[in-house]
Amino acid sequence: MENSLINTLQMHFALLQNQPLTGGIVAKNLRITDNGSGELSLYGDFTITLKVLDLTTNGAPYLNSLMTFTQQVISNKLRGGGYKSGIRFFKYNAAKRAFDFHKNQTYSIRYNFNFKVDVQQISMLGQLRGNDFVLAVVDNIGYQFTDQYGRRNNSAGLTNGTGGPAIVSYDYWQKNKYVGVHEFFHTLSLPDIEDNGKKSRLMYHLGDNIGKEVSDTEKGDMMQYILGEINNMTKNNYSNISLNTVNRLRTFLNDSTNGFKYNKAKFR
């Protein structure tokens, strides 16, 4: 009995060791420079992985091209870094490469991150891990919302808070290829925009309108979320915390108020 238990544990550990590393955000080569005048420049190489789960009833024949487009746009929008001012944090000690938790300072931060974006299709829940990003593709979304102008609108996609999971309607995604990026950028902390004067913006979401532009402020907000906390810059490597993706996706899909229509047989 004891030998059987040991053998089982050994097999379990062997399987774990052979699993590829996974995560929505993984960073390497992190470093900080301080100009001595209240501005920090942050550097690092980030990999962002978004897993796409097809839950449509009749399949999604154009899914590969939509995923390729989404990968290219995410990469393009994150390129060039970002800028954020008014960040209140502990004072950085460049000599010690550490933050002094007894002193505070307000910083402007320049993000000089390099990004590799990987958008990959998965076919089952077993391919999701705790800190993955996921974009589930469904037949239809019945949820409607009232905008600031008092009008009712249908939803092309829904995202369950920062970190996801995100859901998109396949039909809407085909009509506007930017829908997938829009929902993923909710995952990276960006809110919707309803101002009719900003229809060119990617996060504008009224009617069938989704633009293409991302502001410098929005880029700074995303960089701040991707990093997690500036204190992570004192590490050489970093990966985001567990998001409990599988449970969050299951709860989100089963919430009747969202009105998701999808092939439940695929969700296993």
GROMACS .gro file of C-alpha atoms in nm:
model
  268
    1MET     CA    1   0.000   0.000   0.000
    2GLU     CA    2   0.278   0.241   0.096
    3ASN     CA    3   0.477   0.165  -0.221
    4SER     CA    4   0.164   0.216  -0.430
    5LEU     CA    5   0.111   0.561  -0.275
    6ILE     CA    6   0.475   0.657  -0.333
    7ASN     CA    7   0.454   0.545  -0.696
    8THR     CA    8   0.136   0.746  -0.747
    9LEU     CA    9   0.296   1.060  -0.599
   10GLN     CA   10   0.608   1.011  -0.814
   11MET     CA   11   0.394   0.985  -1.127
   12HIS     CA   12   0.199   1.296  -1.025
   13PHE     CA   13   0.516   1.502  -0.972
   14ALA     CA   14   0.659   1.376  -1.302
   15LEU     CA   15   0.347   1.493  -1.484
   16LEU     CA   16   0.366   1.834  -1.317
   17GLN     CA   17   0.731   1.876  -1.412
   18ASN     CA   18   0.651   1.807  -1.776
   19GLN     CA   19   0.375   2.068  -1.792
   20PRO     CA   20   0.471   2.382  -1.985
   21LEU     CA   21   0.482   2.705  -1.789
   22THR     CA   22   0.166   2.906  -1.837
   23GLY     CA   23   0.022   3.237  -1.733
   24GLY     CA   24  -0.158   3.541  -1.863
   25ILE     CA   25   0.145   3.760  -1.792
   26VAL     CA   26   0.507   3.653  -1.758
   27ALA     CA   27   0.796   3.901  -1.744
   28LYS     CA   28   1.174   3.875  -1.750
   29ASN     CA   29   1.472   4.112  -1.738
   30LEU     CA   30   1.297   4.371  -1.522
   31ARG     CA   31   1.489   4.683  -1.424
   32ILE     CA   32   1.437   5.043  -1.313
   33THR     CA   33   1.625   5.364  -1.377
   34ASP     CA   34   1.570   5.680  -1.171
   35ASN     CA   35   1.647   6.022  -1.322
   36GLY     CA   36   1.665   6.173  -0.972
   37SER     CA   37   1.386   6.422  -1.048
   38GLY     CA   38   1.082   6.214  -0.972
   39GLU     CA   39   1.069   6.008  -1.292
   40LEU     CA   40   1.125   5.633  -1.308
   41SER     CA   41   1.180   5.444  -1.633
   42LEU     CA   42   1.080   5.078  -1.626
   43TYR     CA   43   1.216   4.811  -1.860
   44GLY     CA   44   1.126   4.448  -1.915
   45ASP     CA   45   1.029   4.174  -2.161
   46PHE     CA   46   0.666   4.066  -2.121
   47THR     CA   47   0.478   3.771  -2.267
   48ILE     CA   48   0.099   3.794  -2.271
   49THR     CA   49  -0.101   3.481  -2.352
   50LEU     CA   50  -0.471   3.489  -2.440
   51LYS     CA   51  -0.649   3.155  -2.479
   52VAL     CA   52  -0.955   3.144  -2.706
   53LEU     CA   53  -1.223   2.883  -2.630
   54ASP     CA   54  -1.477   2.811  -2.907
   55LEU     CA   55  -1.815   2.738  -2.750
   56THR     CA   56  -2.026   2.800  -3.062
   57THR     CA   57  -2.288   2.546  -3.165
   58ASN     CA   58  -2.205   2.527  -3.536
   59GLY     CA   59  -1.835   2.611  -3.519
   60ALA     CA   60  -1.648   2.930  -3.602
   61PRO     CA   61  -1.490   2.894  -3.948
   62TYR     CA   62  -1.324   3.236  -3.941
   63LEU     CA   63  -1.187   3.203  -3.589
   64ASN     CA   64  -0.822   3.160  -3.693
   65SER     CA   65  -0.820   3.481  -3.896
   66LEU     CA   66  -0.994   3.670  -3.612
   67MET     CA   67  -0.736   3.541  -3.364
   68THR     CA   68  -0.447   3.642  -3.591
   69PHE     CA   69  -0.594   3.990  -3.631
   70THR     CA   70  -0.648   4.020  -3.255
   71GLN     CA   71  -0.289   3.917  -3.181
   72GLN     CA   72  -0.153   4.174  -3.426
   73VAL     CA   73  -0.368   4.459  -3.289
   74ILE     CA   74  -0.290   4.384  -2.924
   75SER     CA   75   0.082   4.380  -3.008
   76ASN     CA   76   0.052   4.704  -3.203
   77LYS     CA   77  -0.144   4.888  -2.933
   78LEU     CA   78   0.097   4.787  -2.655
   79ARG     CA   79   0.405   4.875  -2.859
   80GLY     CA   80   0.586   5.193  -2.760
   81GLY     CA   81   0.522   5.164  -2.389
   82GLY     CA   82   0.320   5.413  -2.191
   83TYR     CA   83   0.337   5.701  -1.947
   84LYS     CA   84   0.168   5.756  -1.612
   85SER     CA   85   0.203   6.052  -1.377
   86GLY     CA   86   0.099   6.103  -1.017
   87ILE     CA   87   0.193   5.754  -0.895
   88ARG     CA   88   0.228   5.762  -0.516
   89PHE     CA   89   0.456   5.490  -0.387
   90PHE     CA   90   0.754   5.425  -0.164
   91LYS     CA   91   1.079   5.604  -0.242
   92TYR     CA   92   1.310   5.411  -0.474
   93ASN     CA   93   1.672   5.358  -0.369
   94ALA     CA   94   1.867   5.312  -0.691
   95ALA     CA   95   2.185   5.201  -0.514
   96LYS     CA   96   2.005   4.919  -0.332
   97ARG     CA   97   1.762   4.850  -0.620
   98ALA     CA   98   1.481   4.847  -0.366
   99PHE     CA   99   1.198   5.062  -0.234
  100ASP     CA  100   1.224   5.223   0.109
  101PHE     CA  101   0.901   5.133   0.289
  102HIS     CA  102   0.956   5.415   0.540
  103LYS     CA  103   0.949   5.699   0.284
  104ASN     CA  104   0.696   5.802   0.019
  105GLN     CA  105   0.730   5.985  -0.309
  106THR     CA  106   0.512   6.079  -0.607
  107TYR     CA  107   0.649   5.961  -0.943
  108SER     CA  108   0.599   5.995  -1.313
  109ILE     CA  109   0.662   5.659  -1.476
  110ARG     CA  110   0.775   5.573  -1.828
  111TYR     CA  111   0.701   5.215  -1.932
  112ASN     CA  112   0.951   5.081  -2.185
  113PHE     CA  113   0.826   4.724  -2.206
  114ASN     CA  114   0.879   4.482  -2.494
  115PHE     CA  115   0.579   4.258  -2.560
  116LYS     CA  116   0.529   3.919  -2.714
  117VAL     CA  117   0.158   3.842  -2.756
  118ASP     CA  118   0.037   3.486  -2.806
  119VAL     CA  119  -0.329   3.426  -2.895
  120GLN     CA  120  -0.395   3.052  -2.904
  121GLN     CA  121  -0.703   2.837  -2.944
  122ILE     CA  122  -0.795   2.576  -2.684
  123SER     CA  123  -1.067   2.311  -2.699
  124MET     CA  124  -1.138   2.226  -2.334
  125LEU     CA  125  -1.131   2.358  -1.978
  126GLY     CA  126  -0.835   2.135  -1.894
  127GLN     CA  127  -0.617   2.364  -2.105
  128LEU     CA  128  -0.687   2.660  -1.875
  129ARG     CA  129  -0.479   2.734  -1.566
  130GLY     CA  130  -0.544   2.960  -1.270
  131ASN     CA  131  -0.376   3.272  -1.404
  132ASP     CA  132  -0.462   3.243  -1.774
  133PHE     CA  133  -0.649   3.502  -1.976
  134VAL     CA  134  -0.943   3.351  -2.165
  135LEU     CA  135  -1.174   3.477  -2.440
  136ALA     CA  136  -1.475   3.247  -2.484
  137VAL     CA  137  -1.666   3.265  -2.813
  138VAL     CA  138  -2.043   3.206  -2.791
  139ASP     CA  139  -2.341   3.202  -3.028
  140ASN     CA  140  -2.518   3.501  -2.878
  141ILE     CA  141  -2.529   3.736  -2.578
  142GLY     CA  142  -2.876   3.833  -2.459
  143TYR     CA  143  -2.760   4.094  -2.208
  144GLN     CA  144  -2.870   4.453  -2.275
  145PHE     CA  145  -2.767   4.773  -2.101
  146THR     CA  146  -2.891   5.132  -2.084
  147ASP     CA  147  -2.629   5.391  -2.181
  148GLN     CA  148  -2.585   5.742  -2.040
  149TYR     CA  149  -2.822   5.877  -2.308
  150GLY     CA  150  -3.104   5.647  -2.192
  151ARG     CA  151  -3.085   5.415  -2.493
  152ARG     CA  152  -3.096   5.034  -2.475
  153ASN     CA  153  -2.805   4.852  -2.638
  154ASN     CA  154  -2.720   4.493  -2.721
  155SER     CA  155  -2.387   4.351  -2.606
  156ALA     CA  156  -2.126   4.225  -2.850
  157GLY     CA  157  -1.914   4.107  -2.559
  158LEU     CA  158  -1.893   4.102  -2.181
  159THR     CA  159  -1.594   4.087  -1.949
  160ASN     CA  160  -1.611   3.978  -1.586
  161GLY     CA  161  -1.395   4.247  -1.431
  162THR     CA  162  -1.023   4.316  -1.455
  163GLY     CA  163  -0.838   3.996  -1.534
  164GLY     CA  164  -1.134   3.847  -1.721
  165PRO     CA  165  -1.275   3.609  -1.829
  166ALA     CA  166  -1.409   3.774  -2.145
  167ILE     CA  167  -1.693   3.654  -2.370
  168VAL     CA  168  -1.765   3.759  -2.729
  169SER     CA  169  -2.049   3.684  -2.969
  170TYR     CA  170  -1.907   3.519  -3.280
  171ASP     CA  171  -2.149   3.701  -3.514
  172TYR     CA  172  -2.059   4.040  -3.370
  173TRP     CA  173  -1.688   3.958  -3.382
  174GLN     CA  174  -1.716   3.884  -3.753
  175LYS     CA  175  -1.892   4.219  -3.811
  176ASN     CA  176  -1.622   4.413  -3.626
  177LYS     CA  177  -1.282   4.247  -3.591
  178TYR     CA  178  -1.186   4.485  -3.308
  179VAL     CA  179  -1.444   4.336  -3.068
  180GLY     CA  180  -1.198   4.072  -2.940
  181VAL     CA  181  -0.932   4.335  -2.866
  182HIS     CA  182  -1.193   4.562  -2.703
  183GLU     CA  183  -1.300   4.287  -2.462
  184PHE     CA  184  -0.942   4.184  -2.388
  185PHE     CA  185  -0.848   4.543  -2.304
  186HIS     CA  186  -1.127   4.537  -2.044
  187THR     CA  187  -0.928   4.247  -1.900
  188LEU     CA  188  -0.626   4.481  -1.887
  189SER     CA  189  -0.831   4.732  -1.680
  190LEU     CA  190  -0.975   4.972  -1.943
  191PRO     CA  191  -1.340   5.084  -1.897
  192ASP     CA  192  -1.599   5.143  -2.170
  193ILE     CA  193  -1.640   5.487  -2.327
  194GLU     CA  194  -1.987   5.628  -2.406
  195ASP     CA  195  -1.899   5.986  -2.504
  196ASN     CA  196  -2.038   6.035  -2.856
  197GLY     CA  197  -1.743   6.262  -2.931
  198LYS     CA  198  -1.505   5.969  -2.891
  199LYS     CA  199  -1.639   5.720  -3.144
  200SER     CA  200  -1.290   5.671  -3.287
  201ARG     CA  201  -1.170   5.515  -2.961
  202LEU     CA  202  -1.128   5.140  -2.928
  203MET     CA  203  -1.314   5.136  -2.596
  204TYR     CA  204  -1.622   5.318  -2.735
  205HIS     CA  205  -1.905   5.066  -2.716
  206LEU     CA  206  -2.244   5.207  -2.811
  207GLY     CA  207  -2.436   5.042  -3.093
  208ASP     CA  208  -2.212   4.865  -3.343
  209ASN     CA  209  -1.940   5.128  -3.303
  210ILE     CA  210  -1.593   5.026  -3.189
  211GLY     CA  211  -1.307   5.248  -3.301
  212LYS     CA  212  -0.935   5.184  -3.329
  213GLU     CA  213  -0.762   5.446  -3.115
  214VAL     CA  214  -0.607   5.396  -2.771
  215SER     CA  215  -0.502   5.707  -2.577
  216ASP     CA  216  -0.167   5.750  -2.402
  217THR     CA  217  -0.351   5.756  -2.069
  218GLU     CA  218  -0.517   5.423  -2.150
  219LYS     CA  219  -0.181   5.275  -2.246
  220GLY     CA  220  -0.037   5.392  -1.915
  221ASP     CA  221  -0.331   5.235  -1.729
  222MET     CA  222  -0.277   4.902  -1.906
  223MET     CA  223   0.097   4.906  -1.837
  224GLN     CA  224   0.028   4.972  -1.471
  225TYR     CA  225  -0.207   4.672  -1.456
  226ILE     CA  226   0.025   4.444  -1.655
  227LEU     CA  227   0.304   4.515  -1.410
  228GLY     CA  228   0.077   4.444  -1.113
  229GLU     CA  229   0.273   4.661  -0.870
  230ILE     CA  230   0.579   4.873  -0.927
  231ASN     CA  231   0.747   4.677  -0.647
  232ASN     CA  232   0.761   4.381  -0.888
  233MET     CA  233   1.028   4.572  -1.080
  234THR     CA  234   1.276   4.483  -0.805
  235LYS     CA  235   1.249   4.119  -0.919
  236ASN     CA  236   1.416   3.984  -1.230
  237ASN     CA  237   1.119   3.764  -1.325
  238TYR     CA  238   0.748   3.811  -1.260
  239SER     CA  239   0.418   3.635  -1.332
  240ASN     CA  240   0.069   3.756  -1.247
  241ILE     CA  241  -0.118   3.621  -0.949
  242SER     CA  242  -0.371   3.338  -0.979
  243LEU     CA  243  -0.697   3.459  -1.131
  244ASN     CA  244  -0.890   3.134  -1.067
  245THR     CA  245  -0.987   3.149  -1.433
  246VAL     CA  246  -1.178   2.821  -1.464
  247ASN     CA  247  -1.416   2.891  -1.175
  248ARG     CA  248  -1.470   3.249  -1.283
  249LEU     CA  249  -1.549   3.143  -1.639
  250ARG     CA  250  -1.792   2.873  -1.522
  251THR     CA  251  -1.974   3.118  -1.292
  252PHE     CA  252  -1.987   3.388  -1.559
  253LEU     CA  253  -2.127   3.157  -1.827
  254ASN     CA  254  -2.390   3.014  -1.593
  255ASP     CA  255  -2.517   3.354  -1.480
  256SER     CA  256  -2.859   3.371  -1.649
  257THR     CA  257  -2.864   3.753  -1.641
  258ASN     CA  258  -2.590   3.755  -1.906
  259GLY     CA  259  -2.802   3.558  -2.154
  260PHE     CA  260  -2.518   3.358  -2.306
  261LYS     CA  261  -2.618   3.108  -2.577
  262TYR     CA  262  -2.353   2.846  -2.640
  263ASN     CA  263  -2.290   2.474  -2.684
  264LYS     CA  264  -2.282   2.346  -2.327
  265ALA     CA  265  -2.148   2.009  -2.447
  266LYS     CA  266  -1.821   2.185  -2.539
  267PHE     CA  267  -1.786   2.331  -2.191
  268ARG     CA  268  -1.638   2.035  -2.010
   0.00000   0.00000   0.00000
